[in-house]
PDB file of C-alpha atoms and ligand atoms in Angstrom:
ATOM      1  CA  MET A  10     -44.897  32.227 -70.250  1.00 67.00           C
ATOM      2  CA  THR A  11     -45.501  34.238 -67.087  1.00 81.00           C
ATOM      3  CA  ALA A  12     -42.771  33.784 -64.454  1.00 83.00           C
ATOM      4  CA  GLN A  13     -44.557  33.026 -61.179  1.00 87.00           C
ATOM      5  CA  LEU A  14     -43.091  34.925 -58.258  1.00 96.00           C
ATOM      6  CA  ASN A  15     -42.146  32.998 -55.136  1.00 95.00           C
ATOM      7  CA  PRO A  16     -45.072  32.969 -52.639  1.00 95.00           C
ATOM      8  CA  ARG A  17     -42.578  32.093 -49.868  1.00 96.00           C
ATOM      9  CA  GLY A  18     -40.167  34.867 -50.887  1.00 97.00           C
ATOM     10  CA  ASP A  19     -39.405  37.638 -48.377  1.00 98.00           C
ATOM     11  CA  VAL A  20     -38.602  40.430 -50.860  1.00 98.00           C
ATOM     12  CA  ALA A  21     -40.760  43.118 -52.486  1.00 98.00           C
ATOM     13  CA  VAL A  22     -39.131  45.097 -55.285  1.00 98.00           C
ATOM     14  CA  LEU A  23     -40.278  48.633 -56.108  1.00 98.00           C
ATOM     15  CA  VAL A  24     -39.516  49.668 -59.680  1.00 98.00           C
ATOM     16  CA  PRO A  25     -39.680  53.415 -60.306  1.00 98.00           C
ATOM     17  CA  ALA A  26     -40.371  53.628 -64.042  1.00 98.00           C
ATOM     18  CA  ALA A  27     -42.303  56.885 -64.351  1.00 98.00           C
ATOM     19  CA  GLY A  28     -39.524  59.114 -65.675  1.00 98.00           C
ATOM     20  CA  ALA A  29     -39.634  60.814 -69.068  1.00 97.00           C
ATOM     21  CA  GLY A  30     -36.133  59.939 -70.194  1.00 97.00           C
ATOM     22  CA  VAL A  31     -35.249  63.494 -71.226  1.00 97.00           C
ATOM     23  CA  ARG A  32     -31.532  62.672 -71.487  1.00 97.00           C
ATOM     24  CA  LEU A  33     -32.262  59.778 -73.840  1.00 97.00           C
ATOM     25  CA  GLY A  34     -33.718  62.279 -76.333  1.00 95.00           C
ATOM     26  CA  PRO A  35     -37.194  62.687 -77.820  1.00 95.00           C
ATOM     27  CA  GLY A  36     -39.494  59.660 -77.755  1.00 95.00           C
ATOM     28  CA  ARG A  37     -41.706  57.659 -75.422  1.00 96.00           C
ATOM     29  CA  PRO A  38     -41.097  57.558 -71.641  1.00 97.00           C
ATOM     30  CA  LYS A  39     -37.752  55.824 -71.037  1.00 98.00           C
ATOM     31  CA  ALA A  40     -39.208  52.646 -69.497  1.00 98.00           C
ATOM     32  CA  LEU A  41     -41.102  52.020 -72.750  1.00 98.00           C
ATOM     33  CA  ARG A  42     -38.162  52.685 -75.092  1.00 98.00           C
ATOM     34  CA  LEU A  43     -36.963  49.606 -76.907  1.00 97.00           C
ATOM     35  CA  LEU A  44     -33.794  47.638 -76.227  1.00 97.00           C
ATOM     36  CA  ALA A  45     -33.327  44.731 -78.651  1.00 95.00           C
ATOM     37  CA  GLY A  46     -37.005  45.033 -79.614  1.00 96.00           C
ATOM     38  CA  GLU A  47     -38.475  45.036 -76.090  1.00 97.00           C
ATOM     39  CA  PRO A  48     -39.204  47.904 -73.670  1.00 98.00           C
ATOM     40  CA  LEU A  49     -36.532  48.579 -71.025  1.00 98.00           C
ATOM     41  CA  LEU A  50     -39.131  47.852 -68.337  1.00 98.00           C
ATOM     42  CA  VAL A  51     -39.795  44.372 -69.732  1.00 98.00           C
ATOM     43  CA  HIS A  52     -36.086  43.559 -69.495  1.00 98.00           C
ATOM     44  CA  ALA A  53     -35.928  44.956 -65.960  1.00 98.00           C
ATOM     45  CA  VAL A  54     -38.971  43.068 -64.675  1.00 98.00           C
ATOM     46  CA  ARG A  55     -37.859  39.824 -66.318  1.00 97.00           C
ATOM     47  CA  GLY A  56     -34.552  40.053 -64.433  1.00 97.00           C
ATOM     48  CA  LEU A  57     -36.294  40.717 -61.114  1.00 98.00           C
ATOM     49  CA  ALA A  58     -38.776  37.875 -61.631  1.00 98.00           C
ATOM     50  CA  ALA A  59     -35.817  35.523 -62.129  1.00 97.00           C
ATOM     51  CA  ALA A  60     -34.558  36.216 -58.588  1.00 98.00           C
ATOM     52  CA  ALA A  61     -35.725  33.416 -56.307  1.00 97.00           C
ATOM     53  CA  SER A  62     -36.441  35.566 -53.215  1.00 98.00           C
ATOM     54  CA  VAL A  63     -38.803  37.964 -54.973  1.00 98.00           C
ATOM     55  CA  HIS A  64     -42.375  37.719 -53.665  1.00 98.00           C
ATOM     56  CA  THR A  65     -43.855  40.968 -55.042  1.00 98.00           C
ATOM     57  CA  ILE A  66     -42.971  43.484 -57.763  1.00 98.00           C
ATOM     58  CA  VAL A  67     -44.565  46.950 -57.741  1.00 98.00           C
ATOM     59  CA  VAL A  68     -43.975  49.190 -60.769  1.00 98.00           C
ATOM     60  CA  ALA A  69     -44.556  52.963 -60.699  1.00 98.00           C
ATOM     61  CA  ALA A  70     -45.523  53.779 -64.287  1.00 98.00           C
ATOM     62  CA  PRO A  71     -45.908  57.091 -66.120  1.00 98.00           C
ATOM     63  CA  VAL A  72     -49.405  58.351 -65.246  1.00 98.00           C
ATOM     64  CA  ALA A  73     -50.619  58.223 -68.856  1.00 97.00           C
ATOM     65  CA  GLU A  74     -49.223  54.707 -69.388  1.00 98.00           C
ATOM     66  CA  VAL A  75     -50.553  52.720 -66.419  1.00 98.00           C
ATOM     67  CA  SER A  76     -52.844  50.455 -68.430  1.00 98.00           C
ATOM     68  CA  THR A  77     -50.275  50.080 -71.229  1.00 98.00           C
ATOM     69  CA  VAL A  78     -47.693  48.980 -68.661  1.00 98.00           C
ATOM     70  CA  ARG A  79     -50.133  46.537 -67.033  1.00 98.00           C
ATOM     71  CA  ASP A  80     -50.825  44.891 -70.394  1.00 98.00           C
ATOM     72  CA  LEU A  81     -47.138  44.863 -71.287  1.00 98.00           C
ATOM     73  CA  LEU A  82     -46.033  43.158 -68.079  1.00 98.00           C
ATOM     74  CA  ALA A  83     -48.904  40.690 -67.637  1.00 97.00           C
ATOM     75  CA  PRO A  84     -47.213  38.015 -69.803  1.00 97.00           C
ATOM     76  CA  ILE A  85     -43.845  38.540 -68.052  1.00 97.00           C
ATOM     77  CA  ALA A  86     -44.718  38.292 -64.349  1.00 97.00           C
ATOM     78  CA  PRO A  87     -47.562  39.073 -61.925  1.00 97.00           C
ATOM     79  CA  VAL A  88     -46.849  42.711 -60.999  1.00 98.00           C
ATOM     80  CA  ILE A  89     -48.725  45.522 -59.268  1.00 98.00           C
ATOM     81  CA  VAL A  90     -48.704  48.725 -61.355  1.00 98.00           C
ATOM     82  CA  VAL A  91     -49.380  52.135 -59.786  1.00 98.00           C
ATOM     83  CA  PRO A  92     -49.174  55.657 -61.222  1.00 98.00           C
ATOM     84  CA  GLY A  93     -45.806  57.287 -60.490  1.00 98.00           C
ATOM     85  CA  GLY A  94     -45.145  60.818 -59.273  1.00 97.00           C
ATOM     86  CA  ALA A  95     -43.432  63.954 -60.537  1.00 96.00           C
ATOM     87  CA  GLU A  96     -40.087  63.033 -58.902  1.00 95.00           C
ATOM     88  CA  ARG A  97     -38.404  59.665 -58.577  1.00 95.00           C
ATOM     89  CA  GLN A  98     -38.890  59.842 -54.810  1.00 95.00           C
ATOM     90  CA  SER A  99     -42.658  60.278 -55.100  1.00 95.00           C
ATOM     91  CA  SER A 100     -42.790  57.358 -57.548  1.00 97.00           C
ATOM     92  CA  VAL A 101     -40.974  55.187 -54.989  1.00 97.00           C
ATOM     93  CA  ALA A 102     -43.333  56.355 -52.231  1.00 96.00           C
ATOM     94  CA  ALA A 103     -46.383  55.465 -54.379  1.00 97.00           C
ATOM     95  CA  ALA A 104     -44.984  51.985 -55.045  1.00 98.00           C
ATOM     96  CA  LEU A 105     -44.089  51.461 -51.386  1.00 98.00           C
ATOM     97  CA  ALA A 106     -47.671  52.270 -50.368  1.00 97.00           C
ATOM     98  CA  ALA A 107     -48.901  49.454 -52.639  1.00 98.00           C
ATOM     99  CA  VAL A 108     -46.768  46.648 -51.139  1.00 98.00           C
ATOM    100  CA  PRO A 109     -49.056  44.042 -49.549  1.00 96.00           C
ATOM    101  CA  ALA A 110     -48.479  42.654 -46.055  1.00 96.00           C
ATOM    102  CA  GLY A 111     -45.787  39.976 -45.998  1.00 95.00           C
ATOM    103  CA  PRO A 112     -42.369  40.828 -47.399  1.00 97.00           C
ATOM    104  CA  ASP A 113     -39.996  42.154 -44.739  1.00 97.00           C
ATOM    105  CA  ILE A 114     -37.281  43.225 -47.200  1.00 98.00           C
ATOM    106  CA  VAL A 115     -37.922  45.984 -49.751  1.00 98.00           C
ATOM    107  CA  LEU A 116     -35.609  46.625 -52.692  1.00 98.00           C
ATOM    108  CA  VAL A 117     -35.828  49.752 -54.839  1.00 98.00           C
ATOM    109  CA  HIS A 118     -34.662  49.252 -58.404  1.00 98.00           C
ATOM    110  CA  ASP A 119     -34.525  51.688 -61.342  1.00 98.00           C
ATOM    111  CA  ALA A 120     -36.286  50.423 -64.470  1.00 98.00           C
ATOM    112  CA  ALA A 121     -33.440  52.149 -66.311  1.00 98.00           C
ATOM    113  CA  ARG A 122     -30.987  49.485 -65.002  1.00 98.00           C
ATOM    114  CA  ALA A 123     -32.648  47.036 -67.349  1.00 98.00           C
ATOM    115  CA  LEU A 124     -29.891  44.402 -67.522  1.00 98.00           C
ATOM    116  CA  THR A 125     -29.277  43.949 -63.793  1.00 98.00           C
ATOM    117  CA  PRO A 126     -28.513  40.286 -63.069  1.00 97.00           C
ATOM    118  CA  ALA A 127     -30.736  38.337 -60.671  1.00 97.00           C
ATOM    119  CA  THR A 128     -27.549  37.468 -58.737  1.00 98.00           C
ATOM    120  CA  LEU A 129     -27.160  41.142 -57.746  1.00 98.00           C
ATOM    121  CA  VAL A 130     -30.790  41.249 -56.556  1.00 98.00           C
ATOM    122  CA  GLU A 131     -30.078  38.188 -54.416  1.00 98.00           C
ATOM    123  CA  SER A 132     -26.822  39.525 -52.980  1.00 98.00           C
ATOM    124  CA  VAL A 133     -28.460  42.794 -51.869  1.00 98.00           C
ATOM    125  CA  ALA A 134     -31.419  40.905 -50.358  1.00 98.00           C
ATOM    126  CA  ALA A 135     -29.050  38.481 -48.609  1.00 98.00           C
ATOM    127  CA  ALA A 136     -27.148  41.335 -46.954  1.00 98.00           C
ATOM    128  CA  VAL A 137     -30.416  42.787 -45.591  1.00 98.00           C
ATOM    129  CA  ARG A 138     -31.456  39.318 -44.433  1.00 98.00           C
ATOM    130  CA  ALA A 139     -28.086  38.983 -42.692  1.00 98.00           C
ATOM    131  CA  GLY A 140     -28.908  42.003 -40.526  1.00 98.00           C
ATOM    132  CA  HIS A 141     -28.005  45.182 -42.435  1.00 98.00           C
ATOM    133  CA  ASP A 142     -30.942  47.633 -42.381  1.00 98.00           C
ATOM    134  CA  ALA A 143     -29.835  49.344 -45.593  1.00 98.00           C
ATOM    135  CA  VAL A 144     -27.675  47.943 -48.402  1.00 98.00           C
ATOM    136  CA  ILE A 145     -26.412  49.465 -51.654  1.00 98.00           C
ATOM    137  CA  PRO A 146     -24.457  47.929 -54.557  1.00 98.00           C
ATOM    138  CA  VAL A 147     -21.393  49.995 -55.443  1.00 98.00           C
ATOM    139  CA  LEU A 148     -18.505  50.079 -57.904  1.00 98.00           C
ATOM    140  CA  PRO A 149     -15.107  51.714 -57.439  1.00 97.00           C
ATOM    141  CA  VAL A 150     -14.678  55.011 -59.308  1.00 96.00           C
ATOM    142  CA  VAL A 151     -12.265  54.539 -62.210  1.00 93.00           C
ATOM    143  CA  ASP A 152     -11.839  58.119 -63.467  1.00 94.00           C
ATOM    144  CA  THR A 153      -9.814  60.769 -61.668  1.00 94.00           C
ATOM    145  CA  ILE A 154     -12.332  63.111 -60.028  1.00 95.00           C
ATOM    146  CA  LYS A 155     -11.738  66.866 -59.721  1.00 96.00           C
ATOM    147  CA  GLU A 156     -13.718  69.600 -58.077  1.00 96.00           C
ATOM    148  CA  VAL A 157     -14.204  72.466 -60.540  1.00 97.00           C
ATOM    149  CA  ASP A 158     -15.547  75.994 -59.951  1.00 97.00           C
ATOM    150  CA  ALA A 159     -18.328  77.647 -61.959  1.00 97.00           C
ATOM    151  CA  GLY A 160     -15.751  79.275 -64.235  1.00 97.00           C
ATOM    152  CA  GLY A 161     -14.214  75.927 -65.210  1.00 97.00           C
ATOM    153  CA  THR A 162     -11.038  76.165 -63.109  1.00 98.00           C
ATOM    154  CA  VAL A 163      -9.955  73.175 -61.043  1.00 97.00           C
ATOM    155  CA  ARG A 164     -10.154  73.713 -57.291  1.00 97.00           C
ATOM    156  CA  GLY A 165      -8.674  70.384 -56.343  1.00 96.00           C
ATOM    157  CA  THR A 166      -8.398  66.664 -56.929  1.00 95.00           C
ATOM    158  CA  VAL A 167     -10.610  64.408 -54.841  1.00 93.00           C
ATOM    159  CA  ASP A 168      -9.095  61.224 -53.387  1.00 93.00           C
ATOM    160  CA  ARG A 169     -11.035  58.616 -55.316  1.00 92.00           C
ATOM    161  CA  ALA A 170      -9.958  55.720 -53.095  1.00 93.00           C
ATOM    162  CA  ALA A 171     -12.843  56.496 -50.751  1.00 93.00           C
ATOM    163  CA  LEU A 172     -15.412  57.126 -53.503  1.00 96.00           C
ATOM    164  CA  ARG A 173     -17.963  54.657 -54.888  1.00 97.00           C
ATOM    165  CA  ALA A 174     -20.481  54.852 -57.719  1.00 97.00           C
ATOM    166  CA  VAL A 175     -23.863  53.716 -56.440  1.00 97.00           C
ATOM    167  CA  GLN A 176     -26.289  51.450 -58.292  1.00 98.00           C
ATOM    168  CA  THR A 177     -29.619  49.804 -57.621  1.00 98.00           C
ATOM    169  CA  PRO A 178     -31.272  47.624 -56.364  1.00 98.00           C
ATOM    170  CA  GLN A 179     -30.892  49.238 -52.953  1.00 98.00           C
ATOM    171  CA  GLY A 180     -32.237  47.043 -50.187  1.00 98.00           C
ATOM    172  CA  PHE A 181     -33.881  47.899 -46.876  1.00 98.00           C
ATOM    173  CA  ARG A 182     -35.597  46.398 -43.908  1.00 98.00           C
ATOM    174  CA  ARG A 183     -39.159  47.373 -44.770  1.00 98.00           C
ATOM    175  CA  ALA A 184     -39.841  49.441 -41.642  1.00 97.00           C
ATOM    176  CA  VAL A 185     -36.591  51.387 -42.149  1.00 97.00           C
ATOM    177  CA  LEU A 186     -37.500  52.430 -45.707  1.00 97.00           C
ATOM    178  CA  ALA A 187     -41.067  53.295 -44.675  1.00 96.00           C
ATOM    179  CA  ALA A 188     -39.817  55.511 -41.828  1.00 96.00           C
ATOM    180  CA  ALA A 189     -37.276  57.235 -44.102  1.00 95.00           C
ATOM    181  CA  HIS A 190     -39.929  58.020 -46.733  1.00 93.00           C
ATOM    182  CA  ALA A 191     -42.387  59.210 -44.099  1.00 92.00           C
ATOM    183  CA  ALA A 192     -39.761  61.664 -42.796  1.00 91.00           C
ATOM    184  CA  ALA A 193     -38.468  62.754 -46.242  1.00 86.00           C
ATOM    185  CA  ALA A 194     -38.312  66.476 -46.897  1.00 81.00           C
ATOM    186  CA  ASP A 195     -36.288  67.136 -50.094  1.00 79.00           C
ATOM    187  CA  ALA A 196     -36.425  64.916 -53.165  1.00 79.00           C
ATOM    188  CA  LEU A 197     -33.229  62.850 -53.438  1.00 78.00           C
ATOM    189  CA  THR A 198     -32.080  60.641 -56.315  1.00 81.00           C
ATOM    190  CA  ASP A 199     -31.607  57.565 -54.146  1.00 88.00           C
ATOM    191  CA  ASP A 200     -33.355  55.930 -51.240  1.00 93.00           C
ATOM    192  CA  ALA A 201     -30.230  55.193 -49.246  1.00 94.00           C
ATOM    193  CA  GLY A 202     -29.795  58.982 -49.026  1.00 93.00           C
ATOM    194  CA  LEU A 203     -33.107  59.234 -47.150  1.00 94.00           C
ATOM    195  CA  VAL A 204     -32.112  56.428 -44.806  1.00 95.00           C
ATOM    196  CA  GLU A 205     -28.700  58.065 -44.157  1.00 95.00           C
ATOM    197  CA  LYS A 206     -30.559  61.190 -43.021  1.00 92.00           C
ATOM    198  CA  GLN A 207     -32.267  59.002 -40.408  1.00 92.00           C
ATOM    199  CA  GLY A 208     -28.841  58.051 -39.092  1.00 95.00           C
ATOM    200  CA  VAL A 209     -29.138  54.428 -40.250  1.00 97.00           C
ATOM    201  CA  PRO A 210     -25.812  52.867 -41.361  1.00 98.00           C
ATOM    202  CA  VAL A 211     -25.773  51.901 -45.041  1.00 98.00           C
ATOM    203  CA  PHE A 212     -23.763  48.797 -45.971  1.00 98.00           C
ATOM    204  CA  CYS A 213     -22.071  48.342 -49.371  1.00 98.00           C
ATOM    205  CA  VAL A 214     -21.925  45.165 -51.464  1.00 98.00           C
ATOM    206  CA  PRO A 215     -20.128  44.792 -54.821  1.00 98.00           C
ATOM    207  CA  GLY A 216     -22.193  46.107 -57.749  1.00 98.00           C
ATOM    208  CA  SER A 217     -22.218  44.825 -61.328  1.00 98.00           C
ATOM    209  CA  ASP A 218     -21.131  46.397 -64.624  1.00 97.00           C
ATOM    210  CA  HIS A 219     -24.327  44.913 -66.070  1.00 97.00           C
ATOM    211  CA  ALA A 220     -26.418  47.050 -63.701  1.00 98.00           C
ATOM    212  CA  LEU A 221     -25.436  50.191 -65.625  1.00 98.00           C
ATOM    213  CA  LYS A 222     -28.118  52.879 -65.750  1.00 98.00           C
ATOM    214  CA  ILE A 223     -29.357  53.616 -69.237  1.00 98.00           C
ATOM    215  CA  THR A 224     -29.391  57.396 -69.227  1.00 98.00           C
ATOM    216  CA  ARG A 225     -28.084  58.643 -72.594  1.00 98.00           C
ATOM    217  CA  PRO A 226     -28.207  57.209 -76.140  1.00 97.00           C
ATOM    218  CA  PHE A 227     -24.636  55.908 -75.685  1.00 98.00           C
ATOM    219  CA  ASP A 228     -25.773  53.773 -72.705  1.00 98.00           C
ATOM    220  CA  LEU A 229     -28.566  52.293 -74.809  1.00 97.00           C
ATOM    221  CA  ALA A 230     -26.009  51.342 -77.473  1.00 97.00           C
ATOM    222  CA  VAL A 231     -23.779  49.739 -74.805  1.00 97.00           C
ATOM    223  CA  ALA A 232     -26.751  47.804 -73.418  1.00 97.00           C
ATOM    224  CA  GLU A 233     -27.656  46.549 -76.933  1.00 96.00           C
ATOM    225  CA  GLN A 234     -24.107  45.202 -77.297  1.00 96.00           C
ATOM    226  CA  LEU A 235     -24.107  43.580 -73.863  1.00 94.00           C
ATOM    227  CA  LEU A 236     -27.414  41.891 -74.529  1.00 92.00           C
ATOM    228  CA  ALA A 237     -26.298  40.643 -77.960  1.00 90.00           C
ATOM    229  CA  ARG A 238     -23.173  39.124 -76.383  1.00 86.00           C
ATOM    230  CA  THR A 239     -25.115  37.509 -73.531  1.00 78.00           C
ATOM    231  CA  LEU A 240     -27.500  35.934 -76.034  1.00 73.00           C
ATOM    232  CA  ASP A 241     -24.548  34.663 -78.120  1.00 78.00           C
ATOM    233  CA  SER A 242     -22.790  32.986 -75.224  1.00 71.00           C
TER     234      SER A 242
HETATM  235  N1  CTP B   8     -38.362  57.856 -62.222  1.00 92.63           N
HETATM  236  C1  CTP B   8     -39.666  57.733 -61.731  1.00 92.63           C
HETATM  237  N2  CTP B   8     -40.445  58.852 -61.563  1.00 92.63           N
HETATM  238  C2  CTP B   8     -39.963  60.065 -61.882  1.00 92.63           C
HETATM  239  C3  CTP B   8     -38.625  60.213 -62.359  1.00 92.63           C
HETATM  240  C4  CTP B   8     -37.843  59.080 -62.510  1.00 92.63           C
HETATM  241  O1  CTP B   8     -40.132  56.625 -61.472  1.00 92.63           O
HETATM  242  N3  CTP B   8     -40.765  61.113 -61.732  1.00 92.63           N
HETATM  243  C5  CTP B   8     -37.571  56.644 -62.456  1.00 92.63           C
HETATM  244  C6  CTP B   8     -37.156  56.492 -63.918  1.00 92.63           C
HETATM  245  O2  CTP B   8     -38.237  55.949 -64.670  1.00 92.63           O
HETATM  246  C7  CTP B   8     -35.939  55.602 -63.827  1.00 92.63           C
HETATM  247  C8  CTP B   8     -35.367  55.899 -62.422  1.00 92.63           C
HETATM  248  O3  CTP B   8     -36.348  56.668 -61.731  1.00 92.63           O
HETATM  249  O4  CTP B   8     -36.251  54.218 -63.924  1.00 92.63           O
HETATM  250  C9  CTP B   8     -34.045  56.654 -62.502  1.00 92.63           C
HETATM  251  O5  CTP B   8     -34.265  57.932 -63.086  1.00 92.63           O
HETATM  252  P1  CTP B   8     -33.558  58.482 -64.408  1.00 92.63           P
HETATM  253  O6  CTP B   8     -32.541  57.530 -64.906  1.00 92.63           O
HETATM  254  O7  CTP B   8     -33.206  59.896 -64.150  1.00 92.63           O
HETATM  255  O8  CTP B   8     -34.780  58.377 -65.470  1.00 92.63           O
HETATM  256  P2  CTP B   8     -35.614  59.571 -66.100  1.00 92.63           P
HETATM  257  O9  CTP B   8     -35.997  60.534 -65.047  1.00 92.63           O
HETATM  258  O10 CTP B   8     -36.692  58.928 -66.901  1.00 92.63           O
HETATM  259  O11 CTP B   8     -34.553  60.209 -67.107  1.00 92.63           O
HETATM  260  P3  CTP B   8     -34.205  61.775 -67.304  1.00 92.63           P
HETATM  261  O12 CTP B   8     -33.733  62.274 -65.960  1.00 92.63           O
HETATM  262  O13 CTP B   8     -33.154  61.790 -68.367  1.00 92.63           O
HETATM  263  O14 CTP B   8     -35.513  62.421 -67.752  1.00 92.63           O
HETATM  264 MG1   MG B   9     -34.442  61.652 -63.990  1.00 92.63          MG
END
């Protein structure tokens, strides 16, 4: 059954999904790799469609897979699919350009964070709605972090108390994200980085362990276990 998105929702979600997945090893583009028998992108879009505020979902697909992705997602939710770019940032820009008039809040969410709970989508959107122009979900850093030189010798230990690991979805007032992308020079790995360069304060909300990014084969194995447990309970 296709999940209908909320026509009164105020949130558009951009889903960059055009990456190759080099670190996952040889195979199809990462968004189409299987997790418990379904492509990562299907899991990701299903989670987004379950969030009540979501009005529009725009997926940036690998250029050669646009029609495959359209067919794959049609039974899951009504989504707009556009060809992605060579860098994550250009994929996000392509998706942003396809957002119809209406939603005032834009979230950017990696397809690779396939198990992100709808509650996290809602908490990021709620913080934007409450007046923060840019919002990111974060987790405390658990490992000790050291700065190391090119030769492998430690230069110092970083105080981790002030450090956070950053996840997606990252949420923005639409005009703020559009201005940041319009002004972007170098390709960055997250959208909040572009907004920071514009001098806009970025507000943090608690992230979720379930929003882990599937990057390497180990992460895929962890995600399989998490999903199996969620289905059991
Ligand atoms: N992404 C994208 N367009 C690109 C590169 C990345 O839309 N040109 C997307 C990926 O599909 C992913 C998200 O950005 O959902 C985060 O990127 P990452 O985890 O690095 O995915 P890949 O680039 O696919 O993986 P790798 O770097 O290992 O090749
Ligand atoms: Mg990448």
